[in-house]
XYZ file of N, CA and C in Angstrom:
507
model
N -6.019 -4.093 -4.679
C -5.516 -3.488 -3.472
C -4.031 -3.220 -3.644
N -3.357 -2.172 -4.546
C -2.129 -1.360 -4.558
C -1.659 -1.204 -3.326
N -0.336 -1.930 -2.810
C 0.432 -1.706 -1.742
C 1.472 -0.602 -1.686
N 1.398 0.196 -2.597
C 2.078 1.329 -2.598
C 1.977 1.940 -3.597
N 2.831 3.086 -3.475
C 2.402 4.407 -4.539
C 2.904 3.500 -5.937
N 3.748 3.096 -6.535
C 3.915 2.138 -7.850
C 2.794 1.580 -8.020
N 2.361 0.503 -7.501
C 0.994 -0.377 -7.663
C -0.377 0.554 -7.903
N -0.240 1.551 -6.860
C -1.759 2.868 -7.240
C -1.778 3.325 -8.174
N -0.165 4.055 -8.726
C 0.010 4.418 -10.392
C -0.701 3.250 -11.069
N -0.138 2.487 -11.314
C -0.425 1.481 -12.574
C -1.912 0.907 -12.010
N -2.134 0.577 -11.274
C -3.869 0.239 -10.866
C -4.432 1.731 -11.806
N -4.197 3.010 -11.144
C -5.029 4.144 -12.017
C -4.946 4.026 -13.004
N -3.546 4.218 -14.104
C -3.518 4.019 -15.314
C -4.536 2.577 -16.216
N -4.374 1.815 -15.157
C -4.986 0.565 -15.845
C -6.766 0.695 -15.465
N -7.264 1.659 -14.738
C -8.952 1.874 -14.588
C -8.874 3.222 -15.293
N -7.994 4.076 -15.864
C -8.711 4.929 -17.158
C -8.387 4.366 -18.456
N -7.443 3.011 -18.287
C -7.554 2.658 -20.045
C -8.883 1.756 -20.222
N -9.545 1.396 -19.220
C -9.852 -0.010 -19.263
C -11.467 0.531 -19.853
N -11.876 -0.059 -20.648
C -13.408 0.219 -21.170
C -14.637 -0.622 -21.340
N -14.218 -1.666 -20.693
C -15.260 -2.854 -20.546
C -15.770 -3.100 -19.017
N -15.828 -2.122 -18.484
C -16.894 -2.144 -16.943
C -15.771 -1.342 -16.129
N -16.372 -1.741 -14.834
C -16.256 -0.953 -13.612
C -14.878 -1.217 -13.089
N -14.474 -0.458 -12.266
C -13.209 -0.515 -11.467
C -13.431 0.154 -9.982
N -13.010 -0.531 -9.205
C -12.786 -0.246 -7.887
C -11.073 -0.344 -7.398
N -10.564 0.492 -6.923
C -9.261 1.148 -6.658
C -9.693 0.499 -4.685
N -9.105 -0.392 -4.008
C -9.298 -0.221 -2.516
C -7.619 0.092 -1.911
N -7.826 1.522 -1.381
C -6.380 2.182 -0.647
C -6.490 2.078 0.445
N -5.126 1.882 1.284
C -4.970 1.811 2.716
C -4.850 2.976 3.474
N -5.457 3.274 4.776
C -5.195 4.341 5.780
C -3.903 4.625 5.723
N -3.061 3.745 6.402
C -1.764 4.080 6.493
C -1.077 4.056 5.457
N 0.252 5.076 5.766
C 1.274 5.256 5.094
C 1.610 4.198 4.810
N 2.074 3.491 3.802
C 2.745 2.444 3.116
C 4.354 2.792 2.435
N 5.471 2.021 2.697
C 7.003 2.039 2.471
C 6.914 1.424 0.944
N 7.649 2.604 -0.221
C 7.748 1.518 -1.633
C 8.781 0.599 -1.206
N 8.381 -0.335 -2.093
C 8.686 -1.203 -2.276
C 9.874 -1.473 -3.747
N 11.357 -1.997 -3.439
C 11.861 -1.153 -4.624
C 11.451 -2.681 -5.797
N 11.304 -2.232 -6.955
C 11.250 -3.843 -8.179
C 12.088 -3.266 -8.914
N 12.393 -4.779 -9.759
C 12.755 -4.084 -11.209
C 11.751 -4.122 -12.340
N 12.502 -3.846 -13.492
C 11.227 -3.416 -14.626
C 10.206 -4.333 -14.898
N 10.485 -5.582 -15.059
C 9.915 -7.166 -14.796
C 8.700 -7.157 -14.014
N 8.892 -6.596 -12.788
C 7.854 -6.336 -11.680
C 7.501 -5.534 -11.887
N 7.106 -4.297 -12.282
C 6.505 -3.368 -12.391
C 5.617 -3.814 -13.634
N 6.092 -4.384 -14.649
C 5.839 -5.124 -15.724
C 3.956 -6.059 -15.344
N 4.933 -6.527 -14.203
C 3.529 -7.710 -13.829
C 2.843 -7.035 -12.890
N 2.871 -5.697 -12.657
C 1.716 -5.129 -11.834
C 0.701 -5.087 -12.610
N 0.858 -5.009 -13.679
C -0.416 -5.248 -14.858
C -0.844 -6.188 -15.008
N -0.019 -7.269 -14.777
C -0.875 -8.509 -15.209
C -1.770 -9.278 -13.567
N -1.930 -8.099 -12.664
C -2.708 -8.888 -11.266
C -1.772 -9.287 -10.780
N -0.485 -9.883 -10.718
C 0.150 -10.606 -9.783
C 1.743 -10.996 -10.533
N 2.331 -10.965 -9.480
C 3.935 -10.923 -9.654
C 4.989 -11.209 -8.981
N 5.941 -11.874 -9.017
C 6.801 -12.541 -8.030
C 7.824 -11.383 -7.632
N 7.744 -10.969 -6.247
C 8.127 -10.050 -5.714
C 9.956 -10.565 -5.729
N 9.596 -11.556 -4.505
C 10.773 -12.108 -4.038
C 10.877 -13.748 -4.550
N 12.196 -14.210 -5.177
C 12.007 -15.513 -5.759
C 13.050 -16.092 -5.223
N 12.524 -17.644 -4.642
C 13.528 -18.282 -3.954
C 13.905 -19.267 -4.423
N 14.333 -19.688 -5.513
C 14.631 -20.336 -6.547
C 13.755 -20.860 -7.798
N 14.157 -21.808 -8.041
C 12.752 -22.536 -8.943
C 11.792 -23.442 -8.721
N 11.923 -24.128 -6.958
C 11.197 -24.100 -6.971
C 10.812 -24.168 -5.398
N 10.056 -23.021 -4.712
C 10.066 -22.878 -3.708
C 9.639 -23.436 -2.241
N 9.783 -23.537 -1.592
C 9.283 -24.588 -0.168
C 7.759 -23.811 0.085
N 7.884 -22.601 -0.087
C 6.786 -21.869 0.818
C 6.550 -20.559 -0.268
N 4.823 -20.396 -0.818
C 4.614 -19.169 -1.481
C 3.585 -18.412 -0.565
N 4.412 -16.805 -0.681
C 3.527 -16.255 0.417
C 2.936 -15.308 -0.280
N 1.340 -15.138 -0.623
C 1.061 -14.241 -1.665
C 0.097 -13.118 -0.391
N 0.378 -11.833 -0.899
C 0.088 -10.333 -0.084
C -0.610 -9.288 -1.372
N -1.265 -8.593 -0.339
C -2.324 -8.046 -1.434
C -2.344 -6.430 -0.391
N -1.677 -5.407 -0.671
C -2.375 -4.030 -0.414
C -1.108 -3.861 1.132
N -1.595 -3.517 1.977
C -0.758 -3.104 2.730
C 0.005 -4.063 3.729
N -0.232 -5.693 3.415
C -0.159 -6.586 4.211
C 1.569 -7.039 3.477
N 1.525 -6.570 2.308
C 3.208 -6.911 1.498
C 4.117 -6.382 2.166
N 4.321 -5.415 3.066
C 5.371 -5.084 3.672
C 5.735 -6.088 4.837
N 4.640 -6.438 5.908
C 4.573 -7.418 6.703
C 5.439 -9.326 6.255
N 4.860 -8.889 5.221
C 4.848 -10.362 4.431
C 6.433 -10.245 3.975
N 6.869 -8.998 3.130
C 8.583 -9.331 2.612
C 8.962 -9.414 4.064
N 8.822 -8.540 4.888
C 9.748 -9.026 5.861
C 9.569 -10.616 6.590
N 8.698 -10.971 6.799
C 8.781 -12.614 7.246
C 9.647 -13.123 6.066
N 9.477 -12.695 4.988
C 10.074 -13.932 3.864
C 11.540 -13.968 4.207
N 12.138 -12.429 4.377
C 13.330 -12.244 4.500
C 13.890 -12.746 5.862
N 12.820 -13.073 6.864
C 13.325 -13.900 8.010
C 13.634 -15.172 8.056
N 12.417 -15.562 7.020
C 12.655 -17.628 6.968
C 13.373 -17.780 6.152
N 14.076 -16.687 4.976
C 14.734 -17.383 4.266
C 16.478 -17.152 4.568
N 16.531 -16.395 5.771
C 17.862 -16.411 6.319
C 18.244 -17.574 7.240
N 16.517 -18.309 7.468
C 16.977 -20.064 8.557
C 16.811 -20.734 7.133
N 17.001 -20.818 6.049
C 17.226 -21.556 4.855
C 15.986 -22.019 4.670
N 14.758 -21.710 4.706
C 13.606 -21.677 3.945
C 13.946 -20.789 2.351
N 13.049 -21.517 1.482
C 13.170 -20.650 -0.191
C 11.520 -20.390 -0.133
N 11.504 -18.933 0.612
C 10.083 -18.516 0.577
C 10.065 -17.537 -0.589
N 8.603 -17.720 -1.640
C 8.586 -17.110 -3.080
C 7.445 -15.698 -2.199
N 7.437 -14.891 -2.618
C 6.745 -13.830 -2.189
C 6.003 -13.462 -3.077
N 4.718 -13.371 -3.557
C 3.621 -12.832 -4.580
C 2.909 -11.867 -4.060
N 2.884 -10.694 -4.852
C 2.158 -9.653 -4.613
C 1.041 -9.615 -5.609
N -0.367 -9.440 -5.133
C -1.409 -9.899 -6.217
C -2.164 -8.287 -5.819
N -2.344 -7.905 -6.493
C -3.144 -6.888 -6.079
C -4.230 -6.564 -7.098
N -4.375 -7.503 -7.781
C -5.706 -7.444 -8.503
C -5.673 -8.763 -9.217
N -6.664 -9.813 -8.203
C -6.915 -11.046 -8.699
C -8.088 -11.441 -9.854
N -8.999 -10.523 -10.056
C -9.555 -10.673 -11.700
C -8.055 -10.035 -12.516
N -7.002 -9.282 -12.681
C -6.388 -9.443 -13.927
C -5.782 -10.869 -13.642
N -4.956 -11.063 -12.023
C -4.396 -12.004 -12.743
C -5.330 -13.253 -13.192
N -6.607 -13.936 -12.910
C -7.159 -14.707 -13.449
C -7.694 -14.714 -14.801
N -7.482 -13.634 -15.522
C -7.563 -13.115 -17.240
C -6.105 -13.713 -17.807
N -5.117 -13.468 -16.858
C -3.820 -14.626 -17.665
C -3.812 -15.657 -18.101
N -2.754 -15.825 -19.007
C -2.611 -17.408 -19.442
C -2.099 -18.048 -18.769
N -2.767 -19.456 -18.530
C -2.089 -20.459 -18.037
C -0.952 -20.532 -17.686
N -0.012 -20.290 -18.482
C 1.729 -19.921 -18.527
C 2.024 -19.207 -17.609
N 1.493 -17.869 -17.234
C 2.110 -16.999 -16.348
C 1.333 -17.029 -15.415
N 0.082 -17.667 -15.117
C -0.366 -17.998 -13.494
C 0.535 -19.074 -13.448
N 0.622 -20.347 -13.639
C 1.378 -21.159 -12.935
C 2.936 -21.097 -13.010
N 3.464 -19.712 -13.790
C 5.013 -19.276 -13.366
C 4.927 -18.533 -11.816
N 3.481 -18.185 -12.233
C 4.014 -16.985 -10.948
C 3.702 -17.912 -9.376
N 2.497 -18.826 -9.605
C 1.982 -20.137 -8.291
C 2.051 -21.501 -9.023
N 3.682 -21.645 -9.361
C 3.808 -23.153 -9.916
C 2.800 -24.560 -9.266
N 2.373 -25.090 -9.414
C 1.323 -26.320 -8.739
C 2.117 -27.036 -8.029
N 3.473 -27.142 -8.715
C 4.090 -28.461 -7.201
C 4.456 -27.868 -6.032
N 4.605 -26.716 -5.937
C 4.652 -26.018 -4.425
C 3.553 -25.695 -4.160
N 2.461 -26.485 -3.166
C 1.358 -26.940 -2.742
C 1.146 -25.710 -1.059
N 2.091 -25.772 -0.420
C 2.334 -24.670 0.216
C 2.410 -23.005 0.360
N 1.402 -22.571 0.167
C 0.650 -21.595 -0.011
C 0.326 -20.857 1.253
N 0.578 -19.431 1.213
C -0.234 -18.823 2.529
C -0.672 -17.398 1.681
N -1.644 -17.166 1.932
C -2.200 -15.848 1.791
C -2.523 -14.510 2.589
N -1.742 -13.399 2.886
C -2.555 -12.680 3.797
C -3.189 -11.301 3.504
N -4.112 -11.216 3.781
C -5.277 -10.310 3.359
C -5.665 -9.696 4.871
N -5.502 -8.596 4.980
C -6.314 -7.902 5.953
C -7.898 -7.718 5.894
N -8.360 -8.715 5.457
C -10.130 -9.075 5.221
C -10.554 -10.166 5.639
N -11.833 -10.678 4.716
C -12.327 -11.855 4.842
C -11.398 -12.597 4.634
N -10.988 -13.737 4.773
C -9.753 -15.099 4.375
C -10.677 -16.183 3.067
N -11.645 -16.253 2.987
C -12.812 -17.452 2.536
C -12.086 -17.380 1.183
N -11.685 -16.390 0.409
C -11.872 -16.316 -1.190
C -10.569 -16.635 -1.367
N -9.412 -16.358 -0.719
C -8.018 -16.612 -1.113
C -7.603 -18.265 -1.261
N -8.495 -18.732 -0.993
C -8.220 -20.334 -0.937
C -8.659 -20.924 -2.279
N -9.100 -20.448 -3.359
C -8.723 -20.566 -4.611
C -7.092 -20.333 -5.173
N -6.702 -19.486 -4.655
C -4.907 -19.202 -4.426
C -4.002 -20.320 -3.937
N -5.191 -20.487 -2.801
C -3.684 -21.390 -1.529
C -4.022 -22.942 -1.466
N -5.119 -23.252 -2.328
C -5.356 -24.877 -2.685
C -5.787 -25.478 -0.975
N -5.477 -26.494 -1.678
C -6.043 -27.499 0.171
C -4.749 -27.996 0.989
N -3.332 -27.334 0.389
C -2.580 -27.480 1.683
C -2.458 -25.978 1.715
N -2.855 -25.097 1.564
C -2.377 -23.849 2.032
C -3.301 -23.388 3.098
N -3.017 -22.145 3.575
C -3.447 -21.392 4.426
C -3.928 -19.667 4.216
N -4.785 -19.527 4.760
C -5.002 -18.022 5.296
C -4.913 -17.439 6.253
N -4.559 -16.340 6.484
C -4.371 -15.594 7.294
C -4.595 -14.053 7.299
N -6.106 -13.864 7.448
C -6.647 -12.948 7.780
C -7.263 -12.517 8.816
N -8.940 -11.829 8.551
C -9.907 -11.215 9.782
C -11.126 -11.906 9.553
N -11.638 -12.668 10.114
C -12.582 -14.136 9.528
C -14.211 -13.174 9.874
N -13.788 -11.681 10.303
C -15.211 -11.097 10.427
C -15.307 -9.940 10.106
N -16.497 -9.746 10.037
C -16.875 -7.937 9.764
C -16.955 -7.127 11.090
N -16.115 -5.777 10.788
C -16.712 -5.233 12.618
C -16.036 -4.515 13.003
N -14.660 -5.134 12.773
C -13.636 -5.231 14.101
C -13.297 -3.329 14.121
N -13.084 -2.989 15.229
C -12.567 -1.270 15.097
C -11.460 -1.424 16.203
N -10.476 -0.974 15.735
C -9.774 -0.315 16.120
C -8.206 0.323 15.499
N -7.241 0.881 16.189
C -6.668 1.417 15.311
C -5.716 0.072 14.341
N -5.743 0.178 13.316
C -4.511 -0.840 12.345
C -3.600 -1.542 12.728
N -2.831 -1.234 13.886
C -1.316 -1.479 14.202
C -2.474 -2.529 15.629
N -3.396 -2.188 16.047
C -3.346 -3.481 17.175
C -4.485 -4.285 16.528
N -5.082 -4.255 15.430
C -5.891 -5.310 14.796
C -4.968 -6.144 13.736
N -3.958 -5.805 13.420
C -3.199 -6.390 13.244
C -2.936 -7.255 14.036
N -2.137 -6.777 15.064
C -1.827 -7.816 16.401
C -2.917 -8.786 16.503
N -3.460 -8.637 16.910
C -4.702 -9.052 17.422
C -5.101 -10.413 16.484
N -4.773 -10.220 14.957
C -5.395 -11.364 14.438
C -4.128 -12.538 13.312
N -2.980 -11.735 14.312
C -1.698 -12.281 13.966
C -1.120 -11.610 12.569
N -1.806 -10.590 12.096
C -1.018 -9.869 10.926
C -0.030 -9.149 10.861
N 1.602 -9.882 11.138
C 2.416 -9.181 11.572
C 3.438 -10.575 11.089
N 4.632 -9.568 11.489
C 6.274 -10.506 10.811
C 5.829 -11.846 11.474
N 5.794 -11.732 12.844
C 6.093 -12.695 13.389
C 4.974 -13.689 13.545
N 3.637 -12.947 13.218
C 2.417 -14.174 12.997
C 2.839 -14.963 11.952
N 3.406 -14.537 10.580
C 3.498 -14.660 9.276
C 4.599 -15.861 9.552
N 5.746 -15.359 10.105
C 6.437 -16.422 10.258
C 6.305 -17.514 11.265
N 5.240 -17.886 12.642
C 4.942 -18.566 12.780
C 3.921 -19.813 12.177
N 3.283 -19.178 11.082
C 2.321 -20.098 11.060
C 3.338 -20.308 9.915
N 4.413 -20.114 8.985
C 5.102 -20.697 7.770
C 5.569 -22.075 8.746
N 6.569 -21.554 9.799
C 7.099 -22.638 10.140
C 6.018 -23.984 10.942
């Protein structure tokens, strides 16, 4: 789930090199804001997952975002970490590559002693908790169904700055 036009490039490029099965590309309705990285990050859009925003070495709070929910998500980070929270921001947008990594660079990118984990997914929540361990959290849409327009199902199931940053704190 590419959260913007960078991530869709390299998702495409990486489903016409790829020759050992299937690929599914999932894009968002709405317009999505890039997101600016440096080469590093763009780097780890290939490898499934990548530390957007890093709040030192070793962080209080990792908030990992997948597809159009990363814009929502930098901005909470950039809220708690102006009340002196060190929130790490992960953008995963394709969790089979990053689970094809080595050891080394999954636990650079979700070190194990920061146990504090939140995930948000505009979907099911059930699967991200391989991500967010047993002190973390999800924060998604716990059903199939829901209609209406984006901007109030959002609301609605707290996917927004200020859901994001209530349930951190």
């Amino acid at each position: 789930r590419p959260a913007d036009a960078v991530e869709t490039m390299i998702a495409w490029q990486s489903a016409i090199e790829r020759s050992d099965g299937p690929t599914c590309l999932l894009l968002s309705r709405p317009a999505l804001a890039h997101t600016p990285r440096n080469e590093a990050q763009i780097a780890g859009i290939r490898k499934g997952a990548y530390i957007l925003i890093e709040a030192g070495e070793t962080p209080d709070v990792i908030l990992i975002a997948t597809g159009s929910e990363l814009g929502i998500t930098v901005a909470a980070a950039r809220q708690l970490n102006t009340e002196g929270y060190r929130i790490r921001v992960v953008s995963m947008p394709c969790t089979d590559v990053f689970d094809r990594q080595d050891a080394a660079y999954r636990q650079l990118v979700l070190p194990p002693e920061c146990r504090k984990r939140f995930a948000i997914e505009a979907g099911i929540p059930d699967y991200w908790s391989k991500y967010t361990g047993l002190d973390g959290k999800v924060l998604g849409v716990p059903g199939f169904g829901e209609s209406a327009p984006a901007e109030e199902l959002f609301r609605s199931f707290g996917l927004t700055t200020d859901g994001i940053t209530e349930m951190v704190r």
